[in-house]
Amino acid sequence: MTDKFMGYWRKDGTVGVRNIIAVIPSVFCSSKVAERIAAQVPGSVFFRHPVGCSQVGEDLEVTARTLIQIGKNPNFAGVVVVGLGCERFSPYELAEGIAPTQKLLGTVVIQKEGDSLAAIQQGVKYAKEMQQLASRQQREEADVRHLTIGLNCGGSDMTSGLIANPALGVASDMLVSRGGTSILAEITELIGTEHILARRAANEQVAQEIYAIIAATEAKLERQVRESSNVKRTHLISTGNYDGGLSSVVEKSLGSMKKAGNEKFSGTIKYAETPKTKGLLLMDSPGQDGEVSTGQVAAGAQMILFPTGRGTPTGFPGVPVIKITGNPITFDKMKENIDINAGEVLLHRKTLQQMGEQIYREMLEVASGKMVKAEILGHDEQFCVTRMP
């Protein structure tokens, strides 16, 4: 089994698994202009979001950090920043944050250009020039230690914790043991497992950080439940999870943590923060699928591994999302959305170990250019910048 993949080397020493031009608005006001720029340049993606202005303090800081970090992700050969001109998070600050990567970079400010049409014209010019330059770059061999994956899940059922998540855990262990990086998040779905995860910490400091991250999330949820005026809004798992055979958030958490395998946690990171170490990491994050994937991509993940028992079609702009299900019925119903049928374990056709090895091989193929089904269908719903409470 090879432990190499064919990727795009960047000037900052990172390796992309895609070679795409990102068009990023610094504020919601410039989202439509950004969308129209990307629509005219094949091989580009844009990032619609509702933030960038009328935020203060840590809320604005999280937005700024996330958008900068998205632009720094190695899957993007170049970035066109699109601003309005009067927002609190300046388009120039966004561009300056991305600049240290030395990737292709251009900034368009609508108020400076004169109007939407002029801004679109300038943005398209930048993006086309970047695309032409990026198209000349060839894939080259890279070791898996340059690969970072995000572990996420959605639409869980009873097969998720029994099959899909443990199989992904095998693949995660394989990557981490070979020097790669795997990021576990979704803290709301780890409540009740902190003592188990802390025992796997590389040292006492990391253990205490794990306890603190999960405790803070639990306290926040308790406050929100107390303040809710509708008892139906206080459930920590969805009706689909119940229908899929899950009984409680603890049961869901015990299955969710299986995505991270059995390797030790080398550290923890803030939401959308660049890791200072490789290995298995815990990222402080909300539990919503899109917010989780966004934080992981901002932390440098070149792909997302996504178990789903009930099935979901969602993807991320410019970043492959590999869908895995442990439910063979779901796979048969959603073959055009799901990449790997881990339900073969349920049918006694493969062991968990064999399925984990299959997932690991799929990761390397996708890193080398194989398109996943969410990419083929153009799904990009998972980009979602989190808001501080």
GROMACS .gro file of C-alpha atoms in nm:
model
  389
    1MET     CA    1   0.000   0.000   0.000
    2THR     CA    2   0.145   0.335  -0.103
    3ASP     CA    3   0.148   0.621   0.148
    4LYS     CA    4   0.188   0.891  -0.115
    5PHE     CA    5  -0.055   1.107  -0.306
    6MET     CA    6  -0.028   1.339  -0.605
    7GLY     CA    7  -0.097   1.697  -0.504
    8TYR     CA    8  -0.020   2.061  -0.580
    9TRP     CA    9   0.279   2.198  -0.390
   10ARG     CA   10   0.237   2.557  -0.268
   11LYS     CA   11   0.508   2.812  -0.203
   12ASP     CA   12   0.450   2.795   0.175
   13GLY     CA   13   0.528   2.420   0.180
   14THR     CA   14   0.168   2.298   0.202
   15VAL     CA   15   0.009   2.067  -0.055
   16GLY     CA   16  -0.333   2.110  -0.210
   17VAL     CA   17  -0.548   1.824  -0.335
   18ARG     CA   18  -0.740   2.063  -0.562
   19ASN     CA   19  -0.617   2.358  -0.771
   20ILE     CA   20  -0.905   2.602  -0.750
   21ILE     CA   21  -0.951   2.980  -0.747
   22ALA     CA   22  -1.149   3.099  -0.443
   23VAL     CA   23  -1.362   3.413  -0.457
   24ILE     CA   24  -1.420   3.531  -0.100
   25PRO     CA   25  -1.642   3.826  -0.002
   26SER     CA   26  -1.524   4.010   0.307
   27VAL     CA   27  -1.882   4.104   0.392
   28PHE     CA   28  -2.231   3.980   0.302
   29CYS     CA   29  -2.289   4.295   0.093
   30SER     CA   30  -2.038   4.177  -0.166
   31SER     CA   31  -2.159   3.816  -0.189
   32LYS     CA   32  -2.358   3.856  -0.509
   33VAL     CA   33  -2.068   4.025  -0.687
   34ALA     CA   34  -1.840   3.742  -0.571
   35GLU     CA   35  -2.091   3.484  -0.695
   36ARG     CA   36  -2.110   3.644  -1.040
   37ILE     CA   37  -1.732   3.659  -1.066
   38ALA     CA   38  -1.700   3.288  -0.988
   39ALA     CA   39  -1.984   3.201  -1.228
   40GLN     CA   40  -1.783   3.341  -1.521
   41VAL     CA   41  -1.460   3.157  -1.443
   42PRO     CA   42  -1.467   2.775  -1.465
   43GLY     CA   43  -1.266   2.612  -1.188
   44SER     CA   44  -1.349   2.876  -0.930
   45VAL     CA   45  -1.576   2.874  -0.624
   46PHE     CA   46  -1.725   3.147  -0.410
   47PHE     CA   47  -1.807   3.161  -0.039
   48ARG     CA   48  -2.145   3.313   0.046
   49HIS     CA   49  -2.184   3.420   0.409
   50PRO     CA   50  -2.400   3.664   0.613
   51VAL     CA   51  -2.125   3.821   0.825
   52GLY     CA   52  -1.838   4.073   0.813
   53CYS     CA   53  -2.016   4.381   0.948
   54SER     CA   54  -2.211   4.490   1.258
   55GLN     CA   55  -2.008   4.245   1.466
   56VAL     CA   56  -1.787   4.332   1.761
   57GLY     CA   57  -1.528   4.166   1.983
   58GLU     CA   58  -1.469   3.793   1.962
   59ASP     CA   59  -1.763   3.750   1.724
   60LEU     CA   60  -1.591   3.964   1.460
   61GLU     CA   61  -1.252   3.809   1.539
   62VAL     CA   62  -1.385   3.458   1.466
   63THR     CA   63  -1.526   3.581   1.134
   64ALA     CA   64  -1.199   3.746   1.038
   65ARG     CA   65  -0.989   3.445   1.137
   66THR     CA   66  -1.217   3.201   0.957
   67LEU     CA   67  -1.227   3.390   0.625
   68ILE     CA   68  -0.851   3.447   0.628
   69GLN     CA   69  -0.786   3.082   0.708
   70ILE     CA   70  -1.022   2.962   0.434
   71GLY     CA   71  -0.822   3.170   0.188
   72LYS     CA   72  -0.499   3.012   0.314
   73ASN     CA   73  -0.620   2.654   0.259
   74PRO     CA   74  -0.378   2.481   0.017
   75ASN     CA   75  -0.660   2.361  -0.211
   76PHE     CA   76  -0.685   2.717  -0.343
   77ALA     CA   77  -0.419   2.823  -0.593
   78GLY     CA   78  -0.540   3.180  -0.582
   79VAL     CA   79  -0.792   3.404  -0.408
   80VAL     CA   80  -0.996   3.699  -0.528
   81VAL     CA   81  -1.111   3.904  -0.228
   82VAL     CA   82  -1.429   4.103  -0.288
   83GLY     CA   83  -1.528   4.382  -0.049
   84LEU     CA   84  -1.781   4.661  -0.037
   85GLY     CA   85  -1.549   4.922   0.109
   86CYS     CA   86  -1.709   5.035   0.436
   87GLU     CA   87  -1.733   4.707   0.628
   88ARG     CA   88  -1.575   4.651   0.970
   89PHE     CA   89  -1.373   4.358   0.841
   90SER     CA   90  -1.179   4.533   0.565
   91PRO     CA   91  -1.114   4.346   0.239
   92TYR     CA   92  -0.756   4.468   0.266
   93GLU     CA   93  -0.721   4.302   0.607
   94LEU     CA   94  -0.855   3.980   0.456
   95ALA     CA   95  -0.607   3.997   0.168
   96GLU     CA   96  -0.317   4.082   0.399
   97GLY     CA   97  -0.402   3.780   0.615
   98ILE     CA   98  -0.387   3.548   0.314
   99ALA     CA   99  -0.074   3.707   0.162
  100PRO     CA  100   0.190   3.515   0.367
  101THR     CA  101   0.100   3.199   0.173
  102GLN     CA  102   0.240   3.368  -0.140
  103LYS     CA  103  -0.051   3.238  -0.347
  104LEU     CA  104  -0.210   3.434  -0.632
  105LEU     CA  105  -0.412   3.717  -0.481
  106GLY     CA  106  -0.630   4.004  -0.599
  107THR     CA  107  -0.860   4.250  -0.421
  108VAL     CA  108  -1.175   4.410  -0.562
  109VAL     CA  109  -1.361   4.683  -0.370
  110ILE     CA  110  -1.705   4.769  -0.510
  111GLN     CA  111  -1.716   5.129  -0.386
  112LYS     CA  112  -1.368   5.188  -0.530
  113GLU     CA  113  -1.450   5.033  -0.868
  114GLY     CA  114  -1.768   5.238  -0.899
  115ASP     CA  115  -2.051   4.983  -0.912
  116SER     CA  116  -2.130   4.611  -0.922
  117LEU     CA  117  -2.070   4.574  -1.296
  118ALA     CA  118  -1.727   4.734  -1.280
  119ALA     CA  119  -1.635   4.524  -0.976
  120ILE     CA  120  -1.747   4.204  -1.149
  121GLN     CA  121  -1.542   4.293  -1.456
  122GLN     CA  122  -1.229   4.352  -1.249
  123GLY     CA  123  -1.284   4.038  -1.043
  124VAL     CA  124  -1.330   3.824  -1.352
  125LYS     CA  125  -1.007   3.966  -1.495
  126TYR     CA  126  -0.816   3.868  -1.179
  127ALA     CA  127  -0.974   3.522  -1.160
  128LYS     CA  128  -0.912   3.440  -1.526
  129GLU     CA  129  -0.547   3.540  -1.499
  130MET     CA  130  -0.508   3.325  -1.187
  131GLN     CA  131  -0.684   3.031  -1.350
  132GLN     CA  132  -0.453   3.043  -1.650
  133LEU     CA  133  -0.144   3.045  -1.428
  134ALA     CA  134  -0.282   2.771  -1.201
  135SER     CA  135  -0.362   2.549  -1.499
  136ARG     CA  136   0.008   2.522  -1.577
  137GLN     CA  137   0.085   2.358  -1.243
  138GLN     CA  138   0.112   1.979  -1.241
  139ARG     CA  139   0.043   1.734  -0.960
  140GLU     CA  140   0.355   1.606  -0.787
  141GLU     CA  141   0.416   1.332  -0.533
  142ALA     CA  142   0.367   1.413  -0.167
  143ASP     CA  143   0.385   1.208   0.152
  144VAL     CA  144   0.068   1.159   0.358
  145ARG     CA  145   0.223   1.361   0.639
  146HIS     CA  146   0.118   1.662   0.429
  147LEU     CA  147  -0.246   1.551   0.442
  148THR     CA  148  -0.497   1.689   0.692
  149ILE     CA  149  -0.851   1.554   0.716
  150GLY     CA  150  -1.158   1.677   0.900
  151LEU     CA  151  -1.379   1.422   1.076
  152ASN     CA  152  -1.744   1.522   1.057
  153CYS     CA  153  -2.081   1.348   1.042
  154GLY     CA  154  -2.449   1.421   0.991
  155GLY     CA  155  -2.781   1.242   0.975
  156SER     CA  156  -2.657   0.970   1.210
  157ASP     CA  157  -2.842   0.647   1.279
  158MET     CA  158  -2.759   0.336   1.480
  159THR     CA  159  -2.520   0.211   1.208
  160SER     CA  160  -2.308   0.525   1.236
  161GLY     CA  161  -2.166   0.445   1.579
  162LEU     CA  162  -2.155   0.072   1.512
  163ILE     CA  163  -1.993   0.067   1.166
  164ALA     CA  164  -1.923   0.386   0.969
  165ASN     CA  165  -1.759   0.584   1.251
  166PRO     CA  166  -1.537   0.296   1.377
  167ALA     CA  167  -1.431   0.219   1.019
  168LEU     CA  168  -1.339   0.584   0.969
  169GLY     CA  169  -1.150   0.562   1.299
  170VAL     CA  170  -0.935   0.286   1.150
  171ALA     CA  171  -0.856   0.510   0.851
  172SER     CA  172  -0.782   0.805   1.081
  173ASP     CA  173  -0.542   0.592   1.285
  174MET     CA  174  -0.365   0.484   0.966
  175LEU     CA  175  -0.319   0.845   0.858
  176VAL     CA  176  -0.202   0.968   1.199
  177SER     CA  177   0.042   0.678   1.244
  178ARG     CA  178   0.202   0.777   0.913
  179GLY     CA  179   0.252   1.140   1.015
  180GLY     CA  180  -0.072   1.296   0.888
  181THR     CA  181  -0.325   1.507   1.076
  182SER     CA  182  -0.684   1.426   1.168
  183ILE     CA  183  -0.919   1.682   1.328
  184LEU     CA  184  -1.210   1.575   1.548
  185ALA     CA  185  -1.471   1.840   1.632
  186GLU     CA  186  -1.852   1.850   1.688
  187ILE     CA  187  -1.814   1.910   2.061
  188THR     CA  188  -2.189   1.898   2.123
  189GLU     CA  189  -2.174   1.534   2.010
  190LEU     CA  190  -1.889   1.443   2.244
  191ILE     CA  191  -2.062   1.535   2.570
  192GLY     CA  192  -2.028   1.248   2.816
  193THR     CA  193  -1.711   1.110   2.656
  194GLU     CA  194  -1.461   1.364   2.792
  195HIS     CA  195  -1.314   1.118   3.045
  196ILE     CA  196  -1.258   0.863   2.768
  197LEU     CA  197  -1.099   1.114   2.530
  198ALA     CA  198  -0.883   1.265   2.808
  199ARG     CA  199  -0.734   0.923   2.881
  200ARG     CA  200  -0.604   0.929   2.524
  201ALA     CA  201  -0.431   1.265   2.565
  202ALA     CA  202  -0.058   1.280   2.493
  203ASN     CA  203   0.000   1.461   2.822
  204GLU     CA  204  -0.183   1.611   3.119
  205GLN     CA  205  -0.211   1.957   2.965
  206VAL     CA  206  -0.392   1.819   2.659
  207ALA     CA  207  -0.617   1.614   2.889
  208GLN     CA  208  -0.718   1.925   3.083
  209GLU     CA  209  -0.784   2.113   2.760
  210ILE     CA  210  -1.016   1.834   2.643
  211TYR     CA  211  -1.208   1.850   2.972
  212ALA     CA  212  -1.233   2.229   2.953
  213ILE     CA  213  -1.356   2.240   2.592
  214ILE     CA  214  -1.634   1.987   2.648
  215ALA     CA  215  -1.734   2.137   2.985
  216ALA     CA  216  -1.769   2.484   2.831
  217THR     CA  217  -1.994   2.350   2.556
  218GLU     CA  218  -2.207   2.158   2.804
  219ALA     CA  219  -2.249   2.470   3.020
  220LYS     CA  220  -2.353   2.674   2.716
  221LEU     CA  221  -2.612   2.414   2.614
  222GLU     CA  222  -2.750   2.396   2.968
  223ARG     CA  223  -2.799   2.774   2.966
  224GLN     CA  224  -2.971   2.764   2.627
  225VAL     CA  225  -3.203   2.484   2.739
  226ARG     CA  226  -3.300   2.673   3.056
  227GLU     CA  227  -3.381   2.985   2.857
  228SER     CA  228  -3.584   2.807   2.589
  229SER     CA  229  -3.958   2.880   2.580
  230ASN     CA  230  -4.031   2.570   2.370
  231VAL     CA  231  -3.956   2.226   2.513
  232LYS     CA  232  -3.935   2.082   2.161
  233ARG     CA  233  -3.627   2.300   2.102
  234THR     CA  234  -3.433   2.153   2.396
  235HIS     CA  235  -3.347   1.815   2.245
  236LEU     CA  236  -2.974   1.769   2.177
  237ILE     CA  237  -3.025   1.519   1.898
  238SER     CA  238  -3.257   1.548   1.598
  239THR     CA  239  -3.580   1.365   1.530
  240GLY     CA  240  -3.400   1.190   1.245
  241ASN     CA  241  -3.148   1.052   1.492
  242TYR     CA  242  -3.431   0.914   1.705
  243ASP     CA  243  -3.595   0.762   1.399
  244GLY     CA  244  -3.262   0.606   1.308
  245GLY     CA  245  -3.242   0.420   1.638
  246LEU     CA  246  -3.041   0.653   1.864
  247SER     CA  247  -3.182   0.696   2.214
  248SER     CA  248  -2.985   0.984   2.369
  249VAL     CA  249  -2.703   1.234   2.320
  250VAL     CA  250  -2.472   1.011   2.527
  251GLU     CA  251  -2.533   0.715   2.297
  252LYS     CA  252  -2.472   0.942   1.999
  253SER     CA  253  -2.153   1.078   2.160
  254LEU     CA  254  -2.016   0.730   2.226
  255GLY     CA  255  -2.058   0.654   1.857
  256SER     CA  256  -1.940   0.994   1.737
  257MET     CA  257  -1.603   0.971   1.915
  258LYS     CA  258  -1.530   0.650   1.723
  259LYS     CA  259  -1.445   0.861   1.417
  260ALA     CA  260  -1.117   0.948   1.588
  261GLY     CA  261  -0.998   0.587   1.620
  262ASN     CA  262  -0.759   0.499   1.901
  263GLU     CA  263  -0.454   0.722   1.852
  264LYS     CA  264  -0.355   0.968   2.124
  265PHE     CA  265  -0.461   1.333   2.102
  266SER     CA  266  -0.149   1.539   2.036
  267GLY     CA  267  -0.325   1.869   2.104
  268THR     CA  268  -0.634   2.089   2.085
  269ILE     CA  269  -0.703   2.394   1.866
  270LYS     CA  270  -0.945   2.683   1.858
  271TYR     CA  271  -1.208   2.710   1.589
  272ALA     CA  272  -1.045   2.785   1.249
  273GLU     CA  273  -0.695   2.786   1.397
  274THR     CA  274  -0.383   2.657   1.221
  275PRO     CA  275  -0.252   2.357   1.418
  276LYS     CA  276   0.092   2.390   1.571
  277THR     CA  277   0.141   2.014   1.572
  278LYS     CA  278   0.045   1.717   1.358
  279GLY     CA  279  -0.141   1.406   1.469
  280LEU     CA  280  -0.489   1.368   1.614
  281LEU     CA  281  -0.638   1.701   1.728
  282LEU     CA  282  -0.958   1.815   1.898
  283MET     CA  283  -1.100   2.141   1.761
  284ASP     CA  284  -1.333   2.349   1.976
  285SER     CA  285  -1.642   2.394   1.762
  286PRO     CA  286  -2.022   2.399   1.754
  287GLY     CA  287  -2.207   2.086   1.644
  288GLN     CA  288  -2.370   2.207   1.322
  289ASP     CA  289  -2.230   2.021   1.019
  290GLY     CA  290  -2.146   2.330   0.816
  291GLU     CA  291  -1.981   2.517   1.102
  292VAL     CA  292  -1.770   2.209   1.180
  293SER     CA  293  -1.652   2.157   0.822
  294THR     CA  294  -1.580   2.529   0.784
  295GLY     CA  295  -1.363   2.533   1.096
  296GLN     CA  296  -1.175   2.223   0.983
  297VAL     CA  297  -1.110   2.357   0.632
  298ALA     CA  298  -0.997   2.685   0.787
  299ALA     CA  299  -0.757   2.482   1.003
  300GLY     CA  300  -0.604   2.339   0.684
  301ALA     CA  301  -0.805   2.023   0.611
  302GLN     CA  302  -0.784   1.942   0.241
  303MET     CA  303  -1.081   1.703   0.264
  304ILE     CA  304  -1.366   1.607   0.495
  305LEU     CA  305  -1.460   1.248   0.584
  306PHE     CA  306  -1.833   1.237   0.654
  307PRO     CA  307  -2.027   0.934   0.783
  308THR     CA  308  -2.406   0.956   0.747
  309GLY     CA  309  -2.651   0.685   0.843
  310ARG     CA  310  -2.967   0.860   0.726
  311GLY     CA  311  -2.798   1.016   0.422
  312THR     CA  312  -2.712   1.373   0.322
  313PRO     CA  313  -2.604   1.527  -0.011
  314THR     CA  314  -2.408   1.828   0.118
  315GLY     CA  315  -2.057   1.929   0.011
  316PHE     CA  316  -1.802   2.206   0.061
  317PRO     CA  317  -1.678   2.455  -0.201
  318GLY     CA  318  -1.335   2.353  -0.328
  319VAL     CA  319  -1.289   2.076  -0.070
  320PRO     CA  320  -1.393   1.713  -0.134
  321VAL     CA  321  -1.634   1.564   0.121
  322ILE     CA  322  -1.617   1.182   0.119
  323LYS     CA  323  -1.956   1.042   0.225
  324ILE     CA  324  -1.963   0.710   0.411
  325THR     CA  325  -2.266   0.517   0.533
  326GLY     CA  326  -2.291   0.209   0.750
  327ASN     CA  327  -2.649   0.156   0.637
  328PRO     CA  328  -2.677  -0.051   0.315
  329ILE     CA  329  -3.039   0.061   0.267
  330THR     CA  330  -2.933   0.426   0.273
  331PHE     CA  331  -2.654   0.352   0.025
  332ASP     CA  332  -2.898   0.187  -0.217
  333LYS     CA  333  -3.134   0.485  -0.191
  334MET     CA  334  -2.862   0.753  -0.221
  335LYS     CA  335  -2.598   0.601  -0.448
  336GLU     CA  336  -2.551   0.930  -0.629
  337ASN     CA  337  -2.461   1.106  -0.303
  338ILE     CA  338  -2.264   0.853  -0.100
  339ASP     CA  339  -1.913   0.739  -0.190
  340ILE     CA  340  -1.848   0.440   0.036
  341ASN     CA  341  -2.088   0.167   0.145
  342ALA     CA  342  -1.954   0.066   0.485
  343GLY     CA  343  -2.277  -0.133   0.521
  344GLU     CA  344  -2.081  -0.422   0.371
  345VAL     CA  345  -1.958  -0.477   0.727
  346LEU     CA  346  -2.318  -0.514   0.846
  347LEU     CA  347  -2.374  -0.769   0.568
  348HIS     CA  348  -2.060  -0.962   0.680
  349ARG     CA  349  -1.882  -0.902   0.350
  350LYS     CA  350  -1.595  -0.707   0.509
  351THR     CA  351  -1.448  -0.654   0.854
  352LEU     CA  352  -1.419  -0.311   1.016
  353GLN     CA  353  -1.044  -0.327   0.960
  354GLN     CA  354  -1.087  -0.399   0.589
  355MET     CA  355  -1.341  -0.119   0.554
  356GLY     CA  356  -1.108   0.123   0.733
  357GLU     CA  357  -0.831   0.031   0.492
  358GLN     CA  358  -1.069   0.091   0.201
  359ILE     CA  359  -1.154   0.437   0.337
  360TYR     CA  360  -0.783   0.516   0.375
  361ARG     CA  361  -0.714   0.414   0.013
  362GLU     CA  362  -1.011   0.624  -0.099
  363MET     CA  363  -0.863   0.923   0.083
  364LEU     CA  364  -0.538   0.890  -0.111
  365GLU     CA  365  -0.722   0.852  -0.443
  366VAL     CA  366  -0.933   1.162  -0.373
  367ALA     CA  367  -0.621   1.351  -0.265
  368SER     CA  368  -0.469   1.256  -0.602
  369GLY     CA  369  -0.762   1.396  -0.799
  370LYS     CA  370  -1.054   1.151  -0.789
  371MET     CA  371  -1.376   1.352  -0.762
  372VAL     CA  372  -1.626   1.265  -0.493
  373LYS     CA  373  -1.999   1.260  -0.561
  374ALA     CA  374  -2.071   1.587  -0.380
  375GLU     CA  375  -1.821   1.761  -0.609
  376ILE     CA  376  -1.967   1.605  -0.923
  377LEU     CA  377  -2.316   1.724  -0.830
  378GLY     CA  378  -2.194   2.071  -0.729
  379HIS     CA  379  -2.294   2.055  -0.362
  380ASP     CA  380  -2.136   2.335  -0.156
  381GLU     CA  381  -2.375   2.386   0.138
  382GLN     CA  382  -2.133   2.313   0.421
  383PHE     CA  383  -1.957   2.651   0.421
  384CYS     CA  384  -2.097   2.829   0.727
  385VAL     CA  385  -1.902   3.074   0.943
  386THR     CA  386  -1.994   3.028   1.310
  387ARG     CA  387  -2.126   3.316   1.519
  388MET     CA  388  -2.029   3.370   1.882
  389PRO     CA  389  -2.324   3.374   2.126
   0.00000   0.00000   0.00000
